[in-house]
Amino acid sequence: MVYDGLRSLTIILKGNPDVFDEKMRDLTGLLLCDAGLVIFSLSLNEIKDGSVKEMDLESFHDFLKRIKLIKAIVAEKYPETSPSSKFPRPNELGFIDFLLKYIGDLTNPDAHSVALSNYPIHAIHEELVYLRSFLGRIVELRNEDQELQALWDRVVEVAYMVEFLIDSLLVGDILYSSSISFDSVVEEIKIIKAAALNIFDRKTLDLKVKEATKRPNNMPSQGSMPIINDMIVGFEDEATSIINRLTRGSSQLQIVPIVGMPGPGKTTLAKKVYNNPLVTSHFYTRAWCTVSQVYHRKNLLLEILTCIHSKLLEKFSEMCEEDLAAEVRRGLLRTRYLIVLDDIWDAEAWKGLEASFPDNQNGSRVIVTSRKSDVAASRDDLDEGPHFLRPLTPDESRDLLNMKLFPGNDLPPPELCELQMKIVEMCRGLPLTIVILAGILANEDQHGWKELVDSLSSRIVCSTEQRSAAIELSYKNLPDNLKQCFLYFGAFPEDHEHTAEKLIWLWGAEGFTQKTQFKSAEDVANDFLMDLIHRSLIIVSKQRSIGGVKACRIHDLLHEFCVTKGKEENFLQLVRGYDELYTFRVPRNLRRLCINSKPVHFCMSRLFAPTIRSLIHSRRLALESSSMFGIFKPVRVLELNNINLGTTFPRELELLVQLRYLAILGNMDSIPSSIANLSNLETFILKTVVRTVLLPDTIWNLKNLRHLQIKDFDCSFLLPTDNLDTAADLCDLNTFSGVSFSSLDIVRKVFSKIPNIHKLKCILDLANEHNWVSADKILVLDFLSGLESLNLTFNHYTSLPNPCQLEFQFPLAIRKLTLCGLLFPWSKISAIENLPNLEVLKLLRDAFDGEIWNMEKEGFPKVRFLKIAALDIVKWTAYEGVDCFPSLQKLVLKSLPLQEEQMDLGNTDLKILNKESWGYSQYYVGWPFHFHLCVARGVLLAAIMAQMMHGGIVNPPSSVGD
């Protein structure tokens, strides 16, 4: 209790230093004297006879009284220091759901949570289940009823208090200077429940979910048509492309979606096209309808009718929605029409209007502008899909800026040309940003422009009222479970490229995603990511080889919104640079602390943040120190893979028993057995240059482990071989990336203990060939029914007497297979060619041995991506009538610089990419290579003949991952 009291005093001193006037300083001095007497007396008595003297008890009671007095004074002067103040606001229901699962896991008989056995956890869980149900019924109504909103806030606060109390017990620490206890929480829950029941007794509540996307039935304004004299600059090629889609092509009704994030000029481009003379002369009827986030179907139909009939007939206002829809359809029959639906937010708005647009078989078109790419489904195979809007070019940006700042002049004054280029670079091609920044400068004297621009950045532009409004609308329209995922991008620096896989793991560890009956937590997170992409809030920076997201990023303006909104909602705090770090005062109840500064500055600042659950450091510099860890005991997410922790696994990490995600950088060659203390760990990522890192046998005790990854070239984990037979299974392990095996027997045993593995990358070390000699030469993998991605590498340091002694039985579910170093003859390709779900195949260095690959029978039915690199193959043949690679879309040849000839007999989608050699080119110089591939049914004949020489290289786009 003395320790807890001193911890409370430390928190008060750090959190409220200005409270300590002369009276408080005297009181604090007496308190410290009492503490010193107690500690000294106890130590002295323990040495002598182990007894506690009467003086000890008197000093102890004085100490407790003074601690309570100090707490009371601080609470009176600073009521916000209550732990229930300003909890994070995004997705409050999601947090309660996470808390209920958290408590359920802790109270599970298998959890053995001794620390909670004497507390009313079960009773609290039951009451929270009821209150969660209550909140679910008032989720829409609370915004219109202050009493319901107040009750909602009380439930959320008590939920956070419950989490705080549980975490305090589990980490063995007192996190707050607070008088709250389980008893007080139970009483508060009872009061809240009674209030909830009373509300139902007093009110007749309509608990049906209201239509949040509808607005009052007001007549549409005549001013919703696009303003023709708006300044429209750039997008000439984009406009031409859209105009061609409108005026050419199929006679069937076509949908033309224009898609982009907030601010790039979707509406501007639509206006430009809508008023183009080619378009106005081509379509007999045109209508512009602004949908927006809040809409009413009747209003939209009335807007369209206004355009069709030039004026709104009075009879239309009296019609019901169905009659109006029929009237619109009648007005569009037997005419070639163009309808623009500007700013559609969801598919429901489109579905409510689609039936009113008849297909007159005369080339009618509908333009849809949206932040989401999937709001309007294609009507048939002739639709070309969404038109994704590019940013303005520097020249287009400069023209727009000039038109806003210097109307009537083509060029700015010479002295402002350099400043103009800086502004253009700052705005990153976003028209709305250029317009806003021009608006800021237009209200300032030109002599002060340079100083103003020097002080501005995309961060400042984002904070303006005009720019924030568009993003704020996007944010408000997000479902609650997506808001926290979107704001999470603010935890990292601007222009940070996020690996989709890692982002999904982080969201899971944060509790943003929960598994459902039919989907894993990772699948749910992937759905969330795709939803954000469809809303044009996230940019795909790298694609996977056959589609899907490999990496993504967020525009600087959206990033700054996430940082600002995250701070406002107390969701996260990003601290950037030396100055911010040293003036930073940790807010009460801060959940996520994100540091973008030099590690040495971080450690020297000695930030005290006892409430944080996530610590993310994102500045890369070497540092061999772990002194920062002792103050973050409740932390669940620790992202430190940009700080070099040296050659030893920090012992302080073992105390962080709540950790679910741990990513570190270091040169340690082993992980201690005490990592088993982190029983909640779900993701462990080690970035290192050490070739092999030994894992302890206690790794099998981490029952919740889902992702185990070592990152860097040719590095791997090494599992201990002792006690493998008695080790527990890791049934939840989803990803094991980078594990080395020294014998066939160990491979079999380990694979049997990860039955639900989804992605596996392993190295078979052939340093001792006798470990791989077995009476049973078949490595059976087909029992791993969930394995979809396998990367298999053989490292052989000596020439094996029989390099093809092993046979493989691969799982039928496998979708991606990478092989390297096996030195198998091409005849063994039969183990792969009939895998029914295989879509990506990579044959890398020495995967197969032999100059000729003869494909004599059908195979590879679903392979869409094939990569061949650093093989000694000279001739590759297949014969007409043999159905090989019927689905192939991309062929990548690496370390084989080829001059290529291709005769296309129909498969125009096949892309053959030569990637420049790195490290193997000298080995192949001068070797002849002949390539003949014939896909059956005359679909493709590609003939590639080349001398292995430098030249003729075509590098694939960097956005396409291998």
PDB file of C-alpha atoms in Angstrom, residues 700 702-706 728-734 752-757:
ATOM      1  CA  TRP A 700       4.221 -23.901 -27.623  1.00  0.00           C
ATOM      2  CA  LEU A 702       1.363 -19.373 -26.266  1.00  0.00           C
ATOM      3  CA  LYS A 703      -2.105 -20.690 -27.018  1.00  0.00           C
ATOM      4  CA  ASN A 704      -3.357 -17.408 -28.490  1.00  0.00           C
ATOM      5  CA  LEU A 705      -0.474 -17.013 -30.940  1.00  0.00           C
ATOM      6  CA  ARG A 706      -1.769 -16.387 -34.486  1.00  0.00           C
ATOM      7  CA  ALA A 728       1.118 -28.527 -26.968  1.00  0.00           C
ATOM      8  CA  ASP A 729      -0.440 -27.741 -30.344  1.00  0.00           C
ATOM      9  CA  LEU A 730      -0.766 -24.170 -31.564  1.00  0.00           C
ATOM     10  CA  CYS A 731      -4.245 -24.582 -32.971  1.00  0.00           C
ATOM     11  CA  ASP A 732      -4.774 -20.840 -33.588  1.00  0.00           C
ATOM     12  CA  LEU A 733      -1.521 -20.260 -35.468  1.00  0.00           C
ATOM     13  CA  ASN A 734      -2.437 -18.685 -38.803  1.00  0.00           C
ATOM     14  CA  SER A 752       1.332 -31.755 -36.991  1.00  0.00           C
ATOM     15  CA  LYS A 753       1.263 -29.164 -34.203  1.00  0.00           C
ATOM     16  CA  ILE A 754       0.023 -26.308 -36.392  1.00  0.00           C
ATOM     17  CA  PRO A 755      -3.045 -27.974 -37.945  1.00  0.00           C
ATOM     18  CA  ASN A 756      -4.834 -24.736 -38.895  1.00  0.00           C
ATOM     19  CA  ILE A 757      -1.913 -22.919 -40.478  1.00  0.00           C
TER      20      ILE A 757
END
